[in-house]
Coordinates of C-alpha atoms and ligand atoms in Angstrom, one line a residue:
M1 CA 6.4 136.1 69.4
P2 CA 6.7 133.1 67.2
A3 CA 10.2 131.7 66.5
S4 CA 9.4 131.3 62.9
Q5 CA 8.9 135.1 62.3
S6 CA 11.1 136.5 59.6
S7 CA 13.5 139.4 60.3
P8 CA 11.9 142.8 60.8
D9 CA 12.1 145.1 57.7
H10 CA 14.8 147.3 59.0
L11 CA 17.0 144.3 59.6
A12 CA 16.4 142.7 56.2
G13 CA 19.7 142.1 54.3
Q14 CA 21.8 142.9 57.4
T15 CA 24.9 140.7 57.6
Q16 CA 25.3 138.5 60.6
P17 CA 27.6 140.2 63.1
V18 CA 31.0 138.7 64.1
F19 CA 31.2 139.3 67.8
K20 CA 34.4 140.9 69.0
P21 CA 36.0 138.9 71.9
R22 CA 35.0 140.8 75.1
I23 CA 34.9 139.6 78.7
F24 CA 32.4 140.8 81.2
S25 CA 32.0 139.7 84.8
G26 CA 30.9 141.2 88.1
I27 CA 30.9 140.7 91.9
Q28 CA 28.2 141.8 94.3
P29 CA 29.2 144.3 96.9
S30 CA 26.9 142.5 99.4
G31 CA 29.7 142.1 101.9
G32 CA 33.5 142.1 101.9
L33 CA 35.3 140.1 99.2
T34 CA 36.2 136.5 100.2
L35 CA 38.9 134.1 99.3
G36 CA 36.2 132.4 97.2
N37 CA 35.5 135.5 95.2
Y38 CA 39.3 136.0 94.8
L39 CA 40.2 132.5 93.6
G40 CA 37.0 131.8 91.7
A41 CA 36.6 135.1 90.1
L42 CA 39.0 138.1 90.8
K43 CA 42.3 136.2 90.1
R44 CA 40.8 135.0 86.8
F45 CA 39.7 138.6 86.0
V46 CA 43.3 139.8 86.3
E47 CA 44.6 136.9 84.2
K48 CA 42.1 137.7 81.4
Q49 CA 43.0 141.4 81.5
D50 CA 46.7 140.5 81.2
E51 CA 46.0 138.2 78.2
G52 CA 45.0 141.5 76.4
I53 CA 41.3 140.7 75.8
E54 CA 38.9 143.6 76.3
T55 CA 37.7 143.3 79.9
V56 CA 34.6 144.9 81.5
Y57 CA 34.3 144.4 85.3
C58 CA 31.4 145.6 87.4
L59 CA 30.5 145.9 91.1
V60 CA 26.9 144.8 90.8
D61 CA 25.2 147.0 93.4
L62 CA 21.7 146.5 91.8
H63 CA 22.1 142.7 92.4
A64 CA 23.3 143.4 96.0
I65 CA 20.0 145.1 96.9
T66 CA 18.0 141.9 96.0
V67 CA 18.5 141.3 99.7
W68 CA 18.4 144.1 102.3
Q69 CA 21.5 146.3 102.3
D70 CA 22.2 149.2 104.7
P71 CA 22.8 152.1 102.3
A72 CA 25.9 153.5 104.1
K73 CA 27.4 150.0 104.3
L74 CA 26.6 149.3 100.6
R75 CA 28.5 152.4 99.6
Q76 CA 31.4 151.4 101.8
Q77 CA 31.4 147.8 100.5
T78 CA 31.2 149.0 96.9
R79 CA 34.3 151.2 97.4
E80 CA 36.1 148.4 99.3
A81 CA 35.3 145.9 96.5
A82 CA 36.7 148.4 93.9
A83 CA 39.8 148.8 96.0
G84 CA 40.0 144.9 96.2
F85 CA 39.9 144.7 92.4
I86 CA 42.6 147.3 91.9
A87 CA 44.8 145.8 94.7
A88 CA 44.4 142.4 93.1
G89 CA 45.8 143.7 89.8
I90 CA 42.9 145.2 87.8
D91 CA 44.2 148.2 86.1
P92 CA 41.4 150.7 85.5
A93 CA 43.3 152.0 82.5
R94 CA 43.3 148.6 80.8
S95 CA 40.0 147.2 82.2
I96 CA 36.7 149.0 82.5
L97 CA 35.8 149.1 86.2
F98 CA 32.6 150.6 87.5
N99 CA 29.5 150.0 89.6
Q100 CA 26.4 148.8 87.8
S101 CA 23.9 151.4 88.9
Q102 CA 25.9 154.2 87.2
V103 CA 25.1 152.6 83.8
S104 CA 21.3 152.5 83.5
A105 CA 21.4 150.4 80.3
H106 CA 21.8 147.3 82.6
A107 CA 18.5 147.8 84.3
E108 CA 16.8 148.8 81.0
L109 CA 17.9 145.6 79.2
G110 CA 17.1 143.7 82.4
W111 CA 13.5 144.7 82.0
I112 CA 13.4 143.6 78.4
F113 CA 14.9 140.3 79.4
N114 CA 12.2 139.9 82.1
C115 CA 9.8 139.8 79.2
V116 CA 11.9 137.3 77.3
A117 CA 12.7 134.9 80.1
R118 CA 10.1 132.4 81.3
M119 CA 8.8 131.9 84.8
G120 CA 9.6 128.2 84.6
W121 CA 13.3 128.9 83.7
M122 CA 13.6 131.2 86.7
S123 CA 11.9 128.7 89.1
R124 CA 14.6 126.2 88.4
M125 CA 17.5 128.4 89.6
T126 CA 19.1 126.6 92.5
Q127 CA 20.7 129.8 93.9
F128 CA 17.2 131.3 94.2
K129 CA 15.9 128.2 96.0
D130 CA 19.0 128.2 98.3
K131 CA 18.7 131.9 99.1
A132 CA 14.9 132.0 99.4
G133 CA 14.8 128.7 101.4
K134 CA 11.4 128.2 103.0
N135 CA 10.8 132.0 102.8
S136 CA 10.1 132.2 99.0
E137 CA 6.8 134.1 99.4
N138 CA 8.6 136.8 101.3
V139 CA 11.8 137.5 99.4
S140 CA 12.1 140.3 96.9
L141 CA 10.9 140.0 93.3
G142 CA 14.4 141.2 92.4
L143 CA 15.9 138.1 93.9
F144 CA 13.7 135.9 91.6
A145 CA 14.6 138.0 88.6
Y146 CA 18.3 138.2 89.4
P147 CA 19.5 135.9 86.6
S148 CA 17.6 138.0 84.0
L149 CA 19.5 141.2 85.2
M150 CA 22.7 139.1 85.2
A151 CA 22.0 138.2 81.5
A152 CA 21.5 141.9 80.8
D153 CA 24.8 142.8 82.5
I154 CA 26.7 140.5 80.1
L155 CA 24.7 141.0 76.9
V156 CA 24.4 144.8 77.1
Y157 CA 28.1 144.6 76.1
Q158 CA 27.6 141.8 73.7
A159 CA 30.3 140.1 75.8
T160 CA 31.4 136.7 74.5
M161 CA 33.1 135.2 77.6
V162 CA 32.3 135.4 81.3
P163 CA 34.8 134.2 84.0
V164 CA 32.9 133.0 87.0
G165 CA 33.0 130.4 89.8
E166 CA 31.2 127.1 89.5
D167 CA 28.2 128.4 91.4
Q168 CA 27.3 130.7 88.6
K169 CA 27.2 128.1 85.8
Q170 CA 23.4 127.7 85.9
H171 CA 22.9 131.4 85.7
L172 CA 25.1 131.6 82.6
E173 CA 23.2 128.8 81.0
L174 CA 20.1 130.9 81.5
A175 CA 21.9 133.9 79.9
R176 CA 22.5 131.7 76.9
D177 CA 18.9 130.7 76.8
I178 CA 17.7 134.3 77.0
A179 CA 20.1 135.3 74.2
M180 CA 18.9 132.4 72.0
K181 CA 15.3 133.2 72.7
F182 CA 15.7 136.9 71.9
N183 CA 17.5 136.1 68.7
N184 CA 15.0 133.6 67.7
D185 CA 11.9 135.6 68.7
F186 CA 13.0 138.6 66.7
G187 CA 14.7 136.8 63.8
V188 CA 18.1 138.3 64.5
N189 CA 21.6 137.2 65.4
F190 CA 22.1 140.1 67.8
F191 CA 23.3 138.6 71.0
P192 CA 26.3 136.3 71.2
I193 CA 25.9 132.9 73.0
V194 CA 28.3 133.5 75.9
E195 CA 30.9 131.1 77.0
P196 CA 31.5 130.6 80.7
I197 CA 35.1 130.4 81.8
I198 CA 35.3 128.2 84.9
E199 CA 38.9 127.4 85.3
G200 CA 41.5 126.6 88.0
A201 CA 41.8 124.5 91.1
A202 CA 39.4 126.5 93.2
T203 CA 36.3 127.1 91.1
R204 CA 34.2 126.3 94.2
V205 CA 36.0 127.3 97.5
M206 CA 34.1 125.8 100.4
S207 CA 33.4 127.1 103.9
L208 CA 36.2 126.6 106.4
R209 CA 33.5 125.3 108.9
D210 CA 31.7 122.9 106.6
G211 CA 33.3 121.5 103.4
T212 CA 29.9 120.9 101.8
M213 CA 28.9 124.6 101.9
K214 CA 30.2 127.3 99.6
M215 CA 32.4 130.0 101.2
S216 CA 30.2 133.0 101.0
K217 CA 30.4 136.6 102.1
S218 CA 26.9 136.5 103.6
D219 CA 27.5 133.4 105.8
P220 CA 26.7 134.5 109.3
S221 CA 29.9 132.9 110.6
D222 CA 33.0 135.0 110.0
Q223 CA 35.1 131.9 110.8
S224 CA 33.7 130.2 107.7
R225 CA 35.6 132.5 105.3
I226 CA 38.7 134.4 104.7
N227 CA 38.0 138.0 103.9
L228 CA 40.4 140.0 101.7
T229 CA 40.5 142.5 104.6
D230 CA 41.6 140.0 107.2
D231 CA 45.1 140.6 108.6
A232 CA 47.9 138.0 108.6
D233 CA 47.1 136.8 112.2
T234 CA 43.4 136.4 111.5
I235 CA 44.1 134.5 108.2
S236 CA 46.5 132.1 110.1
K237 CA 44.0 131.5 112.9
K238 CA 41.1 130.8 110.6
I239 CA 43.1 128.3 108.6
R240 CA 44.5 126.6 111.7
K241 CA 41.0 126.3 113.2
A242 CA 39.4 125.1 109.9
K243 CA 37.4 122.0 110.2
T244 CA 39.2 118.8 109.0
D245 CA 39.1 115.1 109.6
A246 CA 41.6 113.1 111.6
E247 CA 43.4 111.3 108.7
P248 CA 46.7 112.4 107.1
L249 CA 46.6 113.7 103.5
P250 CA 46.3 110.7 101.1
D251 CA 48.7 110.0 98.2
T252 CA 46.1 110.5 95.4
V253 CA 43.6 113.3 94.6
E254 CA 40.9 110.6 94.1
A255 CA 41.2 109.6 97.8
L256 CA 40.0 113.1 98.7
R257 CA 36.6 112.5 97.1
D258 CA 34.8 111.8 100.4
R259 CA 36.8 114.2 102.5
P260 CA 35.3 117.6 101.6
E261 CA 37.2 119.7 104.2
A262 CA 40.6 118.1 103.3
R263 CA 39.9 118.5 99.6
N264 CA 38.9 122.1 100.1
L265 CA 42.2 123.0 101.8
V266 CA 44.2 121.1 99.1
N267 CA 42.4 123.0 96.4
I268 CA 42.9 126.3 98.1
Y269 CA 46.6 125.6 98.5
A270 CA 46.8 124.6 94.8
A271 CA 45.0 127.7 93.6
L272 CA 47.1 130.0 95.7
A273 CA 50.4 128.3 94.7
G274 CA 49.4 128.1 91.0
H275 CA 49.8 124.3 91.1
T276 CA 47.4 121.4 90.4
P277 CA 45.9 119.5 93.4
A278 CA 47.9 116.5 92.2
Q279 CA 51.2 118.5 92.7
V280 CA 50.1 119.5 96.2
I281 CA 49.3 115.9 97.1
A282 CA 52.6 114.8 95.7
D283 CA 54.3 117.2 98.1
Y284 CA 52.2 116.5 101.2
A285 CA 51.1 112.9 100.9
G286 CA 51.1 111.4 104.4
A287 CA 51.3 114.8 106.1
Q288 CA 49.1 115.5 109.1
F289 CA 47.0 118.7 109.2
G290 CA 49.3 119.9 112.0
T291 CA 52.0 120.2 109.2
F292 CA 49.8 121.1 106.2
K293 CA 47.7 123.9 107.8
P294 CA 50.6 126.0 108.9
A295 CA 52.1 125.7 105.4
L296 CA 48.8 126.7 103.9
A297 CA 48.5 129.6 106.4
D298 CA 51.9 130.9 105.4
L299 CA 51.1 130.6 101.7
A300 CA 47.7 132.4 102.1
V301 CA 49.3 135.2 104.1
A302 CA 52.1 135.6 101.6
K303 CA 49.6 135.8 98.7
L304 CA 46.9 137.9 100.4
S305 CA 48.8 140.3 102.6
P306 CA 50.0 142.5 99.7
I307 CA 46.4 142.8 98.5
T308 CA 45.1 143.6 101.9
S309 CA 47.6 146.3 102.5
E310 CA 47.1 147.9 99.1
M311 CA 43.3 147.8 99.7
S312 CA 43.6 149.7 102.9
R313 CA 45.9 152.3 101.3
L314 CA 43.4 152.8 98.4
M315 CA 40.5 153.1 100.9
K316 CA 42.1 156.2 102.4
D317 CA 41.1 158.1 99.3
P318 CA 37.4 157.2 98.6
G319 CA 37.2 160.2 96.3
E320 CA 39.7 158.7 94.0
I321 CA 37.8 155.4 94.0
D322 CA 34.6 157.2 93.1
R323 CA 36.5 159.0 90.3
I324 CA 37.7 155.7 88.9
L325 CA 34.2 154.2 89.0
G326 CA 32.7 157.2 87.3
E327 CA 35.3 157.1 84.5
G328 CA 34.7 153.4 84.1
A329 CA 31.0 154.0 84.0
D330 CA 31.4 156.6 81.2
R331 CA 33.4 154.1 79.2
A332 CA 31.0 151.3 79.9
D333 CA 28.0 153.5 78.9
A334 CA 29.7 154.3 75.6
I335 CA 29.6 150.6 74.7
A336 CA 26.3 149.7 76.2
R337 CA 24.1 152.6 75.1
P338 CA 24.4 152.0 71.3
I339 CA 23.7 148.3 71.9
L340 CA 20.6 149.1 73.9
D341 CA 19.5 151.6 71.2
Q342 CA 19.6 148.7 68.7
V343 CA 17.6 146.5 71.1
H344 CA 15.0 149.2 71.2
D345 CA 14.9 149.3 67.4
I346 CA 14.6 145.5 67.2
T347 CA 11.8 145.3 69.7
G348 CA 9.8 148.1 68.2
M349 CA 10.3 150.9 70.6
I350 CA 10.2 154.4 69.1
R351 CA 13.4 156.5 69.6
S352 CA 12.7 160.0 68.4
R353 CA 14.3 162.2 71.0
G354 CA 17.0 164.5 69.7
R355 CA 16.2 163.7 66.0
Ligands
AQP1 N1 33.1 130.1 97.3 C1 33.4 130.5 96.0 N2 34.3 129.8 95.3 C2 34.5 130.1 94.0 N3 34.0 131.2 93.4 C3 33.1 131.9 94.1 N4 32.4 133.0 93.8 C4 31.7 133.4 94.9 N5 31.9 132.5 95.9 C5 32.8 131.6 95.5 C6 32.5 133.7 92.5 O1 32.6 135.1 92.8 C7 31.9 135.8 91.8 C8 31.1 136.9 92.4 O2 30.0 136.3 93.1 P1 28.9 137.2 93.7 O3 29.5 138.0 94.8 O4 28.3 138.0 92.6 O5 27.8 136.3 94.2 P2 27.9 134.9 94.9 O6 28.4 133.9 94.0 O7 26.5 134.7 95.5 O8 29.0 135.1 96.1 P3 28.8 135.1 97.6 O9 30.1 135.4 98.3 O10 28.1 133.8 98.0 O11 27.8 136.3 97.9 P4 26.5 136.4 98.7 O12 26.8 135.7 100.0 O13 26.2 137.8 98.8 O14 25.5 135.6 97.9 C9 31.2 134.8 90.9 O15 31.9 134.6 89.8 C10 31.1 133.6 91.8 O16 31.1 132.4 91.1

């Protein structure tokens, strides 16, 4: 549809909406939550909730199935991720917490966005290229369309801000492009242009085995990541065995530039301690990893153990987790459904049931 088209009749004279500040973000239950998910996303989610902004958080199970998931494991991982959110400080009374597939408006808007987004935009997504690798003819169509569903996840709430890790920046730019094209095509100011919130010392936590690779829940090596379910001993061992170079820590952050493994451990320390990397370097300049790693291990255990034990307590009552997710889904649906109804009006779909 041409960008120059004037507003549809039913929208003529309508005032431009002022978008209410609302945060949306999600995590895939495609494995157990990692330290990367925690520092890059979950910790931020809690901070935003505590700032008093309306927060909508989602376990994006429809995204998880873009690659094969064993159904029983997916259910378990979704409950475990929900337990991780609550254990990390998400309060289901203050934030809306639910799993994506219980609110069908996500998938419905996702389809409409598949018809707005362009093939060329999707083809440029680096995460698709990374995940598909040389196998791009054989991966699911869903994996290719992933960013369009992600745009729907956000925009079905007309969310204005999205806290994410650095790896999601390109997908958020695409969500902005989709919102702009939709608004432009239909001559409306219906979808906000979302702002990514990429903050903190650990917006990209790297693998413990290779400082140039992102720490990821689907990495085949369990040694590459810290899982939120790891016990204290496992966390300590993984940090002590983390790959490093032979040099002591330098006295400036700049000197870490070509030392990806050392930089990663400093950033993790900073994020866990709530310091800047410069403060960590000021405290540990000249220290060998034989000193720094045990200090980092102690800090990680102190910060993560309370979350791990609360998660396992919550996991003893899966019925209660399902109840929380169901209640969250009802609240999410109450926001999303009227927004989707308006999208149907804007795009020319007849809605006459129950009238
Ligand atoms: N290593 C990381 N450092 C910082 N942030 C990270 N995030 C993920 N890994 C890191 C952030 O966590 C949120 C949820 O991500 P996701 O689970 O939806 O997908 P992902 O980014 O693809 O995460 P994984 O762990 O790599 O999952 P798999 O292996 O299944 O693909 C996002 O905000 C992300 O930025």
